[in-house]
JSON list of C-alpha atoms and ligand atoms in Angstrom, two decimals:
[
{"chain": "A", "resi": 215, "resn": "UNK", "atom": "CA", "xyz": [126.84, 154.47, 286.63]},
{"chain": "A", "resi": 216, "resn": "UNK", "atom": "CA", "xyz": [130.59, 155.03, 286.70]},
{"chain": "A", "resi": 217, "resn": "UNK", "atom": "CA", "xyz": [131.24, 157.40, 283.88]},
{"chain": "A", "resi": 218, "resn": "UNK", "atom": "CA", "xyz": [134.38, 157.43, 281.83]},
{"chain": "A", "resi": 219, "resn": "UNK", "atom": "CA", "xyz": [135.12, 161.02, 280.82]},
{"chain": "A", "resi": 220, "resn": "UNK", "atom": "CA", "xyz": [138.51, 160.13, 279.39]},
{"chain": "A", "resi": 221, "resn": "UNK", "atom": "CA", "xyz": [136.94, 158.38, 276.42]},
{"chain": "A", "resi": 222, "resn": "UNK", "atom": "CA", "xyz": [134.73, 159.63, 273.65]},
{"chain": "A", "resi": 223, "resn": "UNK", "atom": "CA", "xyz": [132.51, 157.81, 271.18]},
{"chain": "A", "resi": 224, "resn": "UNK", "atom": "CA", "xyz": [132.76, 158.91, 267.56]},
{"chain": "A", "resi": 225, "resn": "UNK", "atom": "CA", "xyz": [129.69, 157.40, 265.86]},
{"chain": "A", "resi": 226, "resn": "UNK", "atom": "CA", "xyz": [128.90, 157.36, 262.17]},
{"chain": "A", "resi": 227, "resn": "UNK", "atom": "CA", "xyz": [128.52, 155.38, 258.99]},
{"chain": "A", "resi": 228, "resn": "UNK", "atom": "CA", "xyz": [132.15, 155.77, 257.84]},
{"chain": "A", "resi": 229, "resn": "UNK", "atom": "CA", "xyz": [131.49, 154.33, 254.38]},
{"chain": "A", "resi": 230, "resn": "UNK", "atom": "CA", "xyz": [134.35, 154.89, 253.87]},
{"chain": "A", "resi": 231, "resn": "UNK", "atom": "CA", "xyz": [136.34, 156.67, 256.55]},
{"chain": "A", "resi": 232, "resn": "UNK", "atom": "CA", "xyz": [137.71, 159.87, 254.99]},
{"chain": "A", "resi": 233, "resn": "UNK", "atom": "CA", "xyz": [140.58, 162.19, 255.81]},
{"chain": "A", "resi": 234, "resn": "UNK", "atom": "CA", "xyz": [137.94, 164.47, 257.35]},
{"chain": "A", "resi": 235, "resn": "UNK", "atom": "CA", "xyz": [136.97, 161.71, 259.80]},
{"chain": "A", "resi": 236, "resn": "UNK", "atom": "CA", "xyz": [140.63, 161.02, 260.52]},
{"chain": "A", "resi": 237, "resn": "UNK", "atom": "CA", "xyz": [141.10, 164.71, 261.29]},
{"chain": "A", "resi": 238, "resn": "UNK", "atom": "CA", "xyz": [138.23, 164.60, 263.81]},
{"chain": "A", "resi": 239, "resn": "UNK", "atom": "CA", "xyz": [139.78, 161.51, 265.43]},
{"chain": "A", "resi": 240, "resn": "UNK", "atom": "CA", "xyz": [143.18, 163.22, 265.71]},
{"chain": "A", "resi": 241, "resn": "UNK", "atom": "CA", "xyz": [141.62, 166.33, 267.23]},
{"chain": "A", "resi": 242, "resn": "UNK", "atom": "CA", "xyz": [139.62, 164.17, 269.66]},
{"chain": "A", "resi": 243, "resn": "UNK", "atom": "CA", "xyz": [142.85, 162.51, 270.79]},
{"chain": "A", "resi": 244, "resn": "UNK", "atom": "CA", "xyz": [144.03, 165.95, 271.93]},
{"chain": "A", "resi": 245, "resn": "UNK", "atom": "CA", "xyz": [141.05, 166.11, 274.28]},
{"chain": "A", "resi": 246, "resn": "UNK", "atom": "CA", "xyz": [140.43, 162.49, 275.32]},
{"chain": "A", "resi": 247, "resn": "UNK", "atom": "CA", "xyz": [142.63, 159.53, 276.16]},
{"chain": "A", "resi": 248, "resn": "UNK", "atom": "CA", "xyz": [140.63, 157.16, 273.98]},
{"chain": "A", "resi": 249, "resn": "UNK", "atom": "CA", "xyz": [138.46, 157.47, 270.89]},
{"chain": "A", "resi": 250, "resn": "UNK", "atom": "CA", "xyz": [135.98, 154.69, 270.21]},
{"chain": "A", "resi": 251, "resn": "UNK", "atom": "CA", "xyz": [134.93, 154.87, 266.58]},
{"chain": "A", "resi": 252, "resn": "UNK", "atom": "CA", "xyz": [131.46, 153.32, 266.48]},
{"chain": "A", "resi": 253, "resn": "UNK", "atom": "CA", "xyz": [130.19, 152.17, 263.09]},
{"chain": "A", "resi": 254, "resn": "UNK", "atom": "CA", "xyz": [126.40, 151.97, 262.94]},
{"chain": "A", "resi": 255, "resn": "UNK", "atom": "CA", "xyz": [125.24, 148.73, 261.36]},
{"chain": "A", "resi": 256, "resn": "UNK", "atom": "CA", "xyz": [121.89, 150.19, 260.34]},
{"chain": "A", "resi": 257, "resn": "UNK", "atom": "CA", "xyz": [122.82, 153.32, 258.52]},
{"chain": "A", "resi": 258, "resn": "UNK", "atom": "CA", "xyz": [120.36, 155.51, 256.63]},
{"chain": "A", "resi": 259, "resn": "UNK", "atom": "CA", "xyz": [122.69, 155.24, 253.61]},
{"chain": "A", "resi": 260, "resn": "UNK", "atom": "CA", "xyz": [122.67, 151.41, 253.67]},
{"chain": "A", "resi": 261, "resn": "UNK", "atom": "CA", "xyz": [121.21, 150.99, 250.20]},
{"chain": "A", "resi": 262, "resn": "UNK", "atom": "CA", "xyz": [124.12, 152.79, 248.47]},
{"chain": "A", "resi": 263, "resn": "UNK", "atom": "CA", "xyz": [126.83, 151.27, 250.60]},
{"chain": "A", "resi": 264, "resn": "UNK", "atom": "CA", "xyz": [130.33, 150.62, 249.32]},
{"chain": "A", "resi": 265, "resn": "UNK", "atom": "CA", "xyz": [131.73, 148.61, 252.25]},
{"chain": "A", "resi": 266, "resn": "UNK", "atom": "CA", "xyz": [129.76, 146.40, 254.60]},
{"chain": "A", "resi": 267, "resn": "UNK", "atom": "CA", "xyz": [129.61, 147.72, 258.17]},
{"chain": "A", "resi": 268, "resn": "UNK", "atom": "CA", "xyz": [131.99, 144.96, 259.25]},
{"chain": "A", "resi": 269, "resn": "UNK", "atom": "CA", "xyz": [134.47, 145.88, 256.48]},
{"chain": "A", "resi": 270, "resn": "UNK", "atom": "CA", "xyz": [134.35, 149.53, 257.62]},
{"chain": "A", "resi": 271, "resn": "UNK", "atom": "CA", "xyz": [135.28, 148.51, 261.15]},
{"chain": "A", "resi": 272, "resn": "UNK", "atom": "CA", "xyz": [138.14, 146.39, 259.82]},
{"chain": "A", "resi": 273, "resn": "UNK", "atom": "CA", "xyz": [139.38, 149.28, 257.66]},
{"chain": "A", "resi": 274, "resn": "UNK", "atom": "CA", "xyz": [139.37, 151.68, 260.61]},
{"chain": "A", "resi": 275, "resn": "UNK", "atom": "CA", "xyz": [141.18, 149.12, 262.78]},
{"chain": "A", "resi": 276, "resn": "UNK", "atom": "CA", "xyz": [143.78, 148.62, 260.07]},
{"chain": "A", "resi": 277, "resn": "UNK", "atom": "CA", "xyz": [144.16, 152.36, 259.54]},
{"chain": "A", "resi": 278, "resn": "UNK", "atom": "CA", "xyz": [144.83, 152.95, 263.24]},
{"chain": "A", "resi": 279, "resn": "UNK", "atom": "CA", "xyz": [146.81, 149.75, 263.77]},
{"chain": "A", "resi": 280, "resn": "UNK", "atom": "CA", "xyz": [149.43, 150.46, 266.43]},
{"chain": "A", "resi": 281, "resn": "UNK", "atom": "CA", "xyz": [147.49, 153.42, 267.79]},
{"chain": "A", "resi": 282, "resn": "UNK", "atom": "CA", "xyz": [146.24, 151.99, 271.07]},
{"chain": "A", "resi": 283, "resn": "UNK", "atom": "CA", "xyz": [144.13, 155.03, 271.85]},
{"chain": "A", "resi": 284, "resn": "UNK", "atom": "CA", "xyz": [141.82, 154.43, 268.89]},
{"chain": "A", "resi": 285, "resn": "UNK", "atom": "CA", "xyz": [139.45, 151.47, 268.65]},
{"chain": "A", "resi": 286, "resn": "UNK", "atom": "CA", "xyz": [136.68, 150.65, 266.22]},
{"chain": "A", "resi": 287, "resn": "UNK", "atom": "CA", "xyz": [133.50, 148.72, 266.92]},
{"chain": "A", "resi": 288, "resn": "UNK", "atom": "CA", "xyz": [130.24, 147.86, 265.23]},
{"chain": "A", "resi": 289, "resn": "UNK", "atom": "CA", "xyz": [127.00, 148.74, 266.95]},
{"chain": "A", "resi": 290, "resn": "UNK", "atom": "CA", "xyz": [123.31, 147.98, 266.51]},
{"chain": "A", "resi": 291, "resn": "UNK", "atom": "CA", "xyz": [120.42, 149.85, 267.97]},
{"chain": "A", "resi": 292, "resn": "UNK", "atom": "CA", "xyz": [120.52, 153.13, 269.78]},
{"chain": "A", "resi": 293, "resn": "UNK", "atom": "CA", "xyz": [123.71, 155.06, 270.26]},
{"chain": "A", "resi": 294, "resn": "UNK", "atom": "CA", "xyz": [122.69, 155.94, 273.81]},
{"chain": "A", "resi": 295, "resn": "UNK", "atom": "CA", "xyz": [122.49, 152.22, 274.65]},
{"chain": "A", "resi": 296, "resn": "UNK", "atom": "CA", "xyz": [126.04, 151.79, 273.39]},
{"chain": "A", "resi": 297, "resn": "UNK", "atom": "CA", "xyz": [127.11, 154.79, 275.47]},
{"chain": "A", "resi": 298, "resn": "UNK", "atom": "CA", "xyz": [125.57, 153.22, 278.59]},
{"chain": "A", "resi": 299, "resn": "UNK", "atom": "CA", "xyz": [127.18, 149.86, 277.85]},
{"chain": "A", "resi": 300, "resn": "UNK", "atom": "CA", "xyz": [130.60, 151.48, 277.38]},
{"chain": "A", "resi": 301, "resn": "UNK", "atom": "CA", "xyz": [130.04, 153.86, 280.30]},
{"chain": "A", "resi": 302, "resn": "UNK", "atom": "CA", "xyz": [131.17, 156.61, 277.99]},
{"chain": "A", "resi": 303, "resn": "UNK", "atom": "CA", "xyz": [128.79, 159.52, 277.96]},
{"chain": "A", "resi": 304, "resn": "UNK", "atom": "CA", "xyz": [130.47, 161.87, 275.50]},
{"chain": "A", "resi": 305, "resn": "UNK", "atom": "CA", "xyz": [129.84, 161.76, 271.79]},
{"chain": "A", "resi": 306, "resn": "UNK", "atom": "CA", "xyz": [131.92, 163.65, 269.27]},
{"chain": "A", "resi": 307, "resn": "UNK", "atom": "CA", "xyz": [130.77, 164.66, 265.81]},
{"chain": "A", "resi": 308, "resn": "UNK", "atom": "CA", "xyz": [132.45, 166.73, 263.14]},
{"chain": "A", "resi": 309, "resn": "UNK", "atom": "CA", "xyz": [130.74, 169.95, 262.06]},
{"chain": "A", "resi": 310, "resn": "UNK", "atom": "CA", "xyz": [131.91, 170.91, 258.59]},
{"chain": "A", "resi": 311, "resn": "UNK", "atom": "CA", "xyz": [129.61, 173.79, 257.81]},
{"chain": "A", "resi": 312, "resn": "UNK", "atom": "CA", "xyz": [126.41, 175.50, 258.92]},
{"chain": "A", "resi": 313, "resn": "UNK", "atom": "CA", "xyz": [124.51, 173.06, 256.69]},
{"chain": "A", "resi": 314, "resn": "UNK", "atom": "CA", "xyz": [125.49, 170.23, 259.05]},
{"chain": "A", "resi": 315, "resn": "UNK", "atom": "CA", "xyz": [124.12, 172.04, 262.04]},
{"chain": "A", "resi": 316, "resn": "UNK", "atom": "CA", "xyz": [120.42, 171.25, 261.85]},
{"chain": "A", "resi": 317, "resn": "UNK", "atom": "CA", "xyz": [120.85, 167.47, 261.52]},
{"chain": "A", "resi": 318, "resn": "UNK", "atom": "CA", "xyz": [123.57, 167.38, 264.16]},
{"chain": "A", "resi": 319, "resn": "UNK", "atom": "CA", "xyz": [121.55, 169.52, 266.57]},
{"chain": "A", "resi": 320, "resn": "UNK", "atom": "CA", "xyz": [118.50, 167.28, 266.13]},
{"chain": "A", "resi": 321, "resn": "UNK", "atom": "CA", "xyz": [120.56, 164.18, 266.84]},
{"chain": "A", "resi": 322, "resn": "UNK", "atom": "CA", "xyz": [122.22, 165.76, 269.89]},
{"chain": "A", "resi": 323, "resn": "UNK", "atom": "CA", "xyz": [118.85, 166.80, 271.30]},
{"chain": "A", "resi": 324, "resn": "UNK", "atom": "CA", "xyz": [117.27, 163.41, 270.59]},
{"chain": "A", "resi": 325, "resn": "UNK", "atom": "CA", "xyz": [120.17, 161.61, 272.24]},
{"chain": "A", "resi": 326, "resn": "UNK", "atom": "CA", "xyz": [119.86, 163.90, 275.27]},
{"chain": "A", "resi": 327, "resn": "UNK", "atom": "CA", "xyz": [116.12, 163.19, 275.39]},
{"chain": "A", "resi": 328, "resn": "UNK", "atom": "CA", "xyz": [116.87, 159.47, 275.37]},
{"chain": "A", "resi": 329, "resn": "UNK", "atom": "CA", "xyz": [119.68, 159.75, 277.92]},
{"chain": "A", "resi": 330, "resn": "UNK", "atom": "CA", "xyz": [119.95, 162.98, 279.84]},
{"chain": "A", "resi": 331, "resn": "UNK", "atom": "CA", "xyz": [123.57, 162.50, 280.93]},
{"chain": "A", "resi": 332, "resn": "UNK", "atom": "CA", "xyz": [124.86, 162.24, 277.36]},
{"chain": "A", "resi": 333, "resn": "UNK", "atom": "CA", "xyz": [126.80, 165.19, 275.98]},
{"chain": "A", "resi": 334, "resn": "UNK", "atom": "CA", "xyz": [127.60, 165.78, 272.33]},
{"chain": "A", "resi": 335, "resn": "UNK", "atom": "CA", "xyz": [130.58, 167.88, 271.40]},
{"chain": "A", "resi": 336, "resn": "UNK", "atom": "CA", "xyz": [131.31, 169.16, 267.93]},
{"chain": "A", "resi": 337, "resn": "UNK", "atom": "CA", "xyz": [134.72, 169.57, 266.41]},
{"chain": "A", "resi": 338, "resn": "UNK", "atom": "CA", "xyz": [135.44, 171.53, 263.26]},
{"chain": "A", "resi": 339, "resn": "UNK", "atom": "CA", "xyz": [137.62, 169.55, 260.88]},
{"chain": "A", "resi": 340, "resn": "UNK", "atom": "CA", "xyz": [140.38, 171.30, 259.00]},
{"chain": "A", "resi": 341, "resn": "UNK", "atom": "CA", "xyz": [139.03, 173.73, 256.43]},
{"chain": "A", "resi": 342, "resn": "UNK", "atom": "CA", "xyz": [140.41, 171.63, 253.54]},
{"chain": "A", "resi": 343, "resn": "UNK", "atom": "CA", "xyz": [137.88, 168.93, 254.50]},
{"chain": "A", "resi": 344, "resn": "UNK", "atom": "CA", "xyz": [134.88, 171.23, 254.83]},
{"chain": "A", "resi": 345, "resn": "UNK", "atom": "CA", "xyz": [133.23, 169.98, 251.63]},
{"chain": "A", "resi": 346, "resn": "UNK", "atom": "CA", "xyz": [134.23, 166.36, 252.01]},
{"chain": "A", "resi": 347, "resn": "UNK", "atom": "CA", "xyz": [131.75, 163.57, 252.68]},
{"chain": "A", "resi": 348, "resn": "UNK", "atom": "CA", "xyz": [131.76, 159.79, 252.38]},
{"chain": "A", "resi": 349, "resn": "UNK", "atom": "CA", "xyz": [128.75, 160.08, 250.07]},
{"chain": "A", "resi": 350, "resn": "UNK", "atom": "CA", "xyz": [130.74, 162.21, 247.60]},
{"chain": "A", "resi": 351, "resn": "UNK", "atom": "CA", "xyz": [133.76, 159.92, 247.87]},
{"chain": "A", "resi": 352, "resn": "UNK", "atom": "CA", "xyz": [131.54, 156.92, 247.02]},
{"chain": "A", "resi": 353, "resn": "UNK", "atom": "CA", "xyz": [129.96, 158.73, 244.10]},
{"chain": "A", "resi": 354, "resn": "UNK", "atom": "CA", "xyz": [133.19, 160.09, 242.62]},
{"chain": "A", "resi": 355, "resn": "UNK", "atom": "CA", "xyz": [134.95, 156.73, 243.06]},
{"chain": "A", "resi": 356, "resn": "UNK", "atom": "CA", "xyz": [132.05, 154.84, 241.47]},
{"chain": "A", "resi": 357, "resn": "UNK", "atom": "CA", "xyz": [132.26, 157.11, 238.43]},
{"chain": "A", "resi": 358, "resn": "UNK", "atom": "CA", "xyz": [136.00, 156.64, 238.09]},
{"chain": "A", "resi": 359, "resn": "UNK", "atom": "CA", "xyz": [137.08, 159.97, 239.61]},
{"chain": "A", "resi": 360, "resn": "UNK", "atom": "CA", "xyz": [140.22, 160.54, 241.65]},
{"chain": "A", "resi": 361, "resn": "UNK", "atom": "CA", "xyz": [139.55, 160.40, 245.39]},
{"chain": "A", "resi": 362, "resn": "UNK", "atom": "CA", "xyz": [143.19, 160.10, 246.46]},
{"chain": "A", "resi": 363, "resn": "UNK", "atom": "CA", "xyz": [143.08, 163.51, 248.14]},
{"chain": "A", "resi": 364, "resn": "UNK", "atom": "CA", "xyz": [140.16, 162.52, 250.32]},
{"chain": "A", "resi": 365, "resn": "UNK", "atom": "CA", "xyz": [141.03, 159.10, 251.74]},
{"chain": "A", "resi": 366, "resn": "UNK", "atom": "CA", "xyz": [144.19, 157.48, 253.08]},
{"chain": "A", "resi": 367, "resn": "UNK", "atom": "CA", "xyz": [146.21, 155.25, 250.72]},
{"chain": "A", "resi": 368, "resn": "UNK", "atom": "CA", "xyz": [144.96, 152.11, 252.49]},
{"chain": "A", "resi": 369, "resn": "UNK", "atom": "CA", "xyz": [141.34, 153.08, 251.89]},
{"chain": "A", "resi": 370, "resn": "UNK", "atom": "CA", "xyz": [142.11, 154.08, 248.32]},
{"chain": "A", "resi": 371, "resn": "UNK", "atom": "CA", "xyz": [143.52, 150.61, 247.65]},
{"chain": "A", "resi": 372, "resn": "UNK", "atom": "CA", "xyz": [140.47, 148.94, 249.17]},
{"chain": "A", "resi": 373, "resn": "UNK", "atom": "CA", "xyz": [138.16, 151.16, 247.08]},
{"chain": "A", "resi": 374, "resn": "UNK", "atom": "CA", "xyz": [140.01, 150.24, 243.90]},
{"chain": "A", "resi": 375, "resn": "UNK", "atom": "CA", "xyz": [139.75, 146.55, 244.81]},
{"chain": "A", "resi": 376, "resn": "UNK", "atom": "CA", "xyz": [135.96, 146.97, 244.95]},
{"chain": "A", "resi": 377, "resn": "UNK", "atom": "CA", "xyz": [135.63, 148.32, 241.43]},
{"chain": "B", "resi": 35, "resn": "PNS", "atom": "O1", "xyz": [127.72, 159.34, 259.56]},
{"chain": "B", "resi": 35, "resn": "PNS", "atom": "P1", "xyz": [126.25, 159.45, 259.76]},
{"chain": "B", "resi": 35, "resn": "PNS", "atom": "O2", "xyz": [125.51, 158.51, 258.83]},
{"chain": "B", "resi": 35, "resn": "PNS", "atom": "O3", "xyz": [125.74, 160.85, 259.70]},
{"chain": "B", "resi": 35, "resn": "PNS", "atom": "O4", "xyz": [125.98, 158.90, 261.26]},
{"chain": "B", "resi": 35, "resn": "PNS", "atom": "C1", "xyz": [124.69, 158.86, 261.81]},
{"chain": "B", "resi": 35, "resn": "PNS", "atom": "C2", "xyz": [124.68, 158.04, 263.10]},
{"chain": "B", "resi": 35, "resn": "PNS", "atom": "C3", "xyz": [125.15, 156.64, 262.82]},
{"chain": "B", "resi": 35, "resn": "PNS", "atom": "C4", "xyz": [125.59, 158.67, 264.12]},
{"chain": "B", "resi": 35, "resn": "PNS", "atom": "C5", "xyz": [123.21, 158.02, 263.64]},
{"chain": "B", "resi": 35, "resn": "PNS", "atom": "O5", "xyz": [122.35, 157.61, 262.63]},
{"chain": "B", "resi": 35, "resn": "PNS", "atom": "C6", "xyz": [123.06, 157.11, 264.84]},
{"chain": "B", "resi": 35, "resn": "PNS", "atom": "O6", "xyz": [123.45, 157.45, 265.93]},
{"chain": "B", "resi": 35, "resn": "PNS", "atom": "N1", "xyz": [122.46, 155.93, 264.63]},
{"chain": "B", "resi": 35, "resn": "PNS", "atom": "C7", "xyz": [122.23, 154.96, 265.67]},
{"chain": "B", "resi": 35, "resn": "PNS", "atom": "C8", "xyz": [120.73, 154.85, 265.98]},
{"chain": "B", "resi": 35, "resn": "PNS", "atom": "C9", "xyz": [120.30, 155.94, 266.94]},
{"chain": "B", "resi": 35, "resn": "PNS", "atom": "O7", "xyz": [120.74, 155.99, 268.07]},
{"chain": "B", "resi": 35, "resn": "PNS", "atom": "N2", "xyz": [119.44, 156.83, 266.44]},
{"chain": "B", "resi": 35, "resn": "PNS", "atom": "C10", "xyz": [118.95, 157.95, 267.22]},
{"chain": "B", "resi": 35, "resn": "PNS", "atom": "C11", "xyz": [120.00, 159.04, 267.35]},
{"chain": "B", "resi": 35, "resn": "PNS", "atom": "S1", "xyz": [119.37, 160.52, 266.84]}
]
């Protein structure tokens, strides 16, 4: 397989994409030529979803409109199969705190078990985003709280259109 080490896959649920995710994308752009944001269609959080997977992809595309180095796609099935298909064998994930480590380490090891050539790298988002998660944004927004500090204005508008 010809491997593309100039691109990285950033997988996740992104429901919705937060400023923490955007920070990881920006940091990834310092290391890679291209960032492929891969939205998993079958997320573990599917039952409490705010945006459909397709809407999330559209939001990310709109957010990074004009930024040719960032693309967003929807994927089904295993992440390693997507990596093979894209010939991109590096995955990036944000690591906010020690509490993220166990889950992230399990996923990295499982992905390596499934595809030995895959490498997962972890980037620490800016400290101001260390407590931020899409789950909390969804919850606070659903209860009428202010999430303007946690998502970009475009996403904020789309959230308000949902409620
Ligand atoms: O943002 P999330 O919900 O923590 O992202 C989790 C995600 C989507 C990266 C993970 O569930 C995933 O890779 N799903 C695709 C299915 C898969 O490959 N599962 C095995 C990897 S451990």
